Coordinates of C-alpha atoms in Angstrom, one line a residue:
M14 CA 34.6 -0.2 179.0
S15 CA 32.9 1.0 182.2
E16 CA 30.9 -1.4 184.4
G17 CA 27.8 0.8 183.9
T18 CA 28.1 0.7 180.1
D19 CA 28.5 -3.1 180.2
R20 CA 25.2 -3.4 182.2
A21 CA 23.4 -1.2 179.7
R22 CA 24.4 -3.4 176.7
P23 CA 22.1 -6.3 175.7
K24 CA 23.5 -9.9 176.0
A25 CA 22.3 -10.7 172.5
G26 CA 22.0 -8.8 169.2
P27 CA 24.4 -6.4 167.4
D28 CA 25.1 -4.3 170.6
R29 CA 26.2 -7.3 172.7
P30 CA 29.6 -6.7 174.4
A31 CA 32.7 -7.7 172.5
P32 CA 34.2 -10.9 174.1
P33 CA 37.8 -10.7 175.2
A34 CA 38.6 -14.0 173.3
P35 CA 36.9 -13.7 169.9
R36 CA 36.3 -16.7 167.6
H37 CA 35.1 -14.7 164.6
V38 CA 36.1 -11.2 163.5
A39 CA 34.5 -9.3 160.6
V40 CA 36.5 -6.5 159.1
V41 CA 34.3 -4.1 157.1
G42 CA 35.8 -1.7 154.6
N43 CA 34.2 1.4 153.2
A44 CA 33.7 0.3 149.5
P45 CA 30.1 1.4 148.5
E46 CA 29.7 -1.9 146.6
A47 CA 30.2 -4.0 149.7
G48 CA 26.7 -5.4 149.3
A49 CA 24.0 -6.5 151.7
I50 CA 26.2 -8.3 154.2
G51 CA 24.6 -7.1 157.5
A52 CA 23.3 -10.4 158.7
A53 CA 26.7 -12.1 158.3
V54 CA 28.6 -9.2 159.9
D55 CA 26.3 -8.9 162.9
R56 CA 27.0 -12.5 163.9
A57 CA 30.8 -11.8 164.4
D58 CA 32.2 -11.5 167.9
W59 CA 34.3 -8.5 166.9
V60 CA 33.5 -6.1 164.0
F61 CA 36.2 -3.6 162.8
R62 CA 35.0 -0.5 160.9
F63 CA 36.8 2.6 159.7
N64 CA 36.4 6.3 159.8
N65 CA 33.0 7.2 158.5
A66 CA 31.9 3.5 158.5
Q67 CA 30.2 3.3 155.1
G68 CA 26.9 1.3 155.3
F69 CA 26.8 1.1 159.1
G70 CA 23.3 0.8 160.4
G71 CA 22.1 -0.4 157.0
A72 CA 23.4 -2.8 154.4
T73 CA 26.6 -3.6 156.2
G74 CA 25.0 -4.3 159.5
R75 CA 24.6 -2.8 163.0
R76 CA 27.5 -4.4 165.0
L77 CA 30.6 -2.3 165.7
T78 CA 33.1 -3.3 168.4
H79 CA 36.3 -1.5 167.2
L80 CA 36.1 1.8 165.3
F81 CA 39.4 2.8 163.7
L82 CA 39.6 6.6 163.4
M83 CA 42.3 8.4 161.5
N84 CA 44.1 10.7 164.0
F85 CA 46.3 12.6 161.5
G86 CA 45.4 15.1 158.8
G87 CA 42.5 17.2 157.5
Q88 CA 39.7 14.6 158.0
T89 CA 40.5 14.4 161.7
R90 CA 40.4 18.2 162.0
E91 CA 37.0 18.3 160.4
W92 CA 35.7 15.8 163.0
L93 CA 37.2 17.8 165.8
D94 CA 35.5 21.0 164.5
M95 CA 32.1 19.2 164.3
P96 CA 30.1 19.8 167.6
G97 CA 28.0 16.7 167.1
F98 CA 30.9 14.4 166.3
H99 CA 30.3 12.2 169.3
R100 CA 26.7 11.8 168.3
R101 CA 27.4 10.3 164.9
A102 CA 26.0 6.7 164.7
A103 CA 29.3 4.9 164.4
V104 CA 31.0 6.9 167.1
A105 CA 28.1 6.6 169.5
R106 CA 27.7 2.8 169.0
A107 CA 31.3 1.8 168.9
Q108 CA 32.6 -0.2 171.9
G109 CA 36.2 1.0 171.5
F110 CA 38.3 3.2 169.3
V111 CA 41.7 2.6 167.6
L112 CA 43.9 5.4 166.4
P113 CA 46.2 4.1 163.7
I114 CA 49.0 6.7 163.5
D115 CA 51.7 6.9 166.2
P116 CA 52.8 10.6 166.6
G117 CA 56.2 9.4 167.9
L118 CA 57.7 9.2 171.3
E119 CA 58.6 12.9 171.7
E120 CA 55.1 14.1 170.5
R121 CA 53.5 11.6 172.9
R122 CA 55.5 12.9 175.8
R123 CA 55.1 16.6 175.0
P124 CA 52.2 17.2 172.5
T125 CA 52.3 20.3 170.4
P126 CA 49.7 22.9 171.6
T127 CA 46.6 22.8 169.6
M128 CA 46.7 26.5 168.6
R129 CA 50.2 26.1 167.3
K130 CA 49.2 23.1 165.2
K131 CA 46.4 25.1 163.6
A132 CA 48.7 28.0 162.9
S133 CA 51.6 25.9 161.5
G134 CA 49.7 23.2 159.6
E135 CA 50.9 20.4 161.8
H136 CA 48.4 17.6 161.5
D137 CA 48.8 15.1 164.4
W138 CA 45.5 15.3 166.4
T139 CA 46.0 12.3 168.7
P140 CA 45.5 14.2 172.1
E141 CA 42.6 16.2 170.8
L142 CA 40.8 13.2 169.3
G143 CA 41.4 11.1 172.4
A144 CA 40.0 13.9 174.5
R145 CA 36.8 13.9 172.4
L146 CA 36.4 10.1 172.6
R147 CA 37.3 9.3 176.3
P148 CA 34.1 10.9 177.8
L149 CA 32.1 8.2 175.9
G150 CA 33.5 5.7 178.4
H151 CA 35.1 3.3 176.0
P152 CA 38.8 2.3 175.5
V153 CA 40.9 4.3 173.2
W154 CA 44.0 2.4 171.8
L155 CA 46.9 3.8 169.8
L156 CA 48.8 1.6 167.3
R157 CA 52.5 2.1 167.7
D158 CA 55.3 2.7 165.2
P159 CA 56.8 -0.9 165.2
L160 CA 53.5 -2.2 163.7
F161 CA 53.4 0.5 161.1
W162 CA 57.1 -0.2 160.1
A163 CA 56.4 -3.9 159.8
A164 CA 53.3 -3.2 157.7
Q165 CA 55.5 -1.0 155.4
A166 CA 58.0 -3.8 155.1
A167 CA 55.3 -6.3 154.2
L168 CA 54.0 -3.9 151.4
R169 CA 57.6 -3.5 150.0
D170 CA 57.7 -7.3 149.8
M171 CA 54.6 -7.0 147.7
G172 CA 56.2 -4.6 145.3
A173 CA 55.4 -1.2 146.9
E174 CA 58.1 1.4 146.3
A175 CA 60.0 3.5 148.8
D176 CA 58.1 4.1 152.1
P177 CA 54.5 3.1 151.4
V178 CA 51.8 4.6 153.6
P179 CA 49.6 1.7 154.8
S180 CA 45.8 2.3 154.7
T181 CA 43.9 2.1 158.0
G182 CA 42.2 -1.0 156.7
F183 CA 45.5 -2.6 155.9
L184 CA 46.9 -1.8 159.3
A185 CA 43.8 -3.5 160.9
L186 CA 44.2 -6.6 158.9
F187 CA 48.0 -6.7 159.5
L188 CA 47.4 -6.3 163.2
L189 CA 45.0 -9.2 163.2
V190 CA 47.2 -11.6 161.2
R191 CA 50.4 -10.7 163.0
H192 CA 49.0 -10.7 166.5
R193 CA 46.2 -13.2 166.0
P194 CA 44.3 -14.0 169.3
A195 CA 44.7 -17.7 170.2
S196 CA 40.9 -18.1 170.2
L197 CA 40.4 -16.7 166.7
E198 CA 39.1 -19.2 164.1
R199 CA 37.8 -16.9 161.4
I200 CA 38.5 -13.5 159.8
D201 CA 36.0 -12.3 157.2
V202 CA 37.0 -9.3 155.1
H203 CA 34.2 -7.4 153.5
G204 CA 34.0 -4.1 151.6
F205 CA 37.6 -3.8 150.6
G206 CA 37.8 -2.2 147.1
F207 CA 41.5 -1.4 147.3
G208 CA 41.1 2.1 146.0
G209 CA 41.0 5.6 147.3
W210 CA 43.6 8.1 148.3
E211 CA 46.5 7.9 145.8
G212 CA 49.1 7.9 148.6
H213 CA 48.3 4.3 149.5
S214 CA 49.9 1.3 147.7
W215 CA 46.6 -0.3 146.7
A216 CA 48.1 -2.9 144.4
A217 CA 50.5 -4.1 147.0
E218 CA 47.8 -4.2 149.7
R219 CA 45.6 -6.3 147.5
L220 CA 48.4 -8.7 146.8
W221 CA 49.2 -9.1 150.5
V222 CA 45.5 -9.6 151.4
E223 CA 45.0 -12.1 148.6
R224 CA 48.1 -14.1 149.8
Q225 CA 46.7 -14.2 153.3
A226 CA 43.4 -15.5 151.9
R227 CA 45.2 -18.2 149.8
D228 CA 47.1 -19.3 153.0
G229 CA 43.9 -19.6 154.9
R230 CA 44.5 -16.8 157.4
L231 CA 41.4 -14.9 156.3
R232 CA 38.5 -15.0 153.9
L233 CA 38.3 -12.1 151.4
H234 CA 34.7 -11.5 150.1
P235 CA 34.8 -9.7 146.8
C236 CA 32.7 -6.6 146.8
G237 CA 29.2 -7.2 145.5
A238 CA 29.6 -11.0 145.6
P239 CA 27.3 -13.3 147.6
R240 CA 28.5 -14.2 151.1
L241 CA 30.5 -17.5 151.2
E242 CA 29.9 -20.1 153.8
G243 CA 32.6 -21.8 155.9
A244 CA 35.4 -20.7 158.1
S245 CA 39.1 -20.2 157.5
R246 CA 41.6 -21.2 160.2
S247 CA 45.2 -20.0 160.5
D248 CA 47.9 -22.6 160.3
S249 CA 50.4 -20.3 162.1

């Protein structure tokens, strides 16, 4: 984050800068039935949201420190074809961006030209999406393959078949639990309906998240349920 951007951000309220050592992270999924959780979400040090950020600026709050944006497939191409993409509320207000799909070492070293991608149907848009985001002056991170493979293995342990494709929300939670900051005391998970694109292993994802909740590593708030008080600490 640039020094000028830091100075422009208020020290209090939803747009306050994300601290480097968070104590409380809120992870907000896109289920429409998330409920009116804005006040609880806006108190978190870090707030993770995803793609089109359902409810952002309204019922699910106004704080957004890390926006996970899919960098592979048709949705990404739609964003890139949208002249005002950078002006969308979630994109404009995010303090950093996370791209969840690693295109692989060779593609990172020598990206396929954009015109060839459009002609051949190739769907990795990592360089193009990064180029649209970097002028906003905030960090852009790429999740690497080892995390993706470990997430796949965790889903297979939960009963997923073959090579499951983890959802972006699952990758975010897996990242937090696997590489938990030492300062972190509490993870609240809101707006996860465990449904959507049929290519994801929703039942296995739900089982994994519920196990982490039982073990005290996070707190899962059922969609539409009242917000629960209290904090959950990790014992690992």
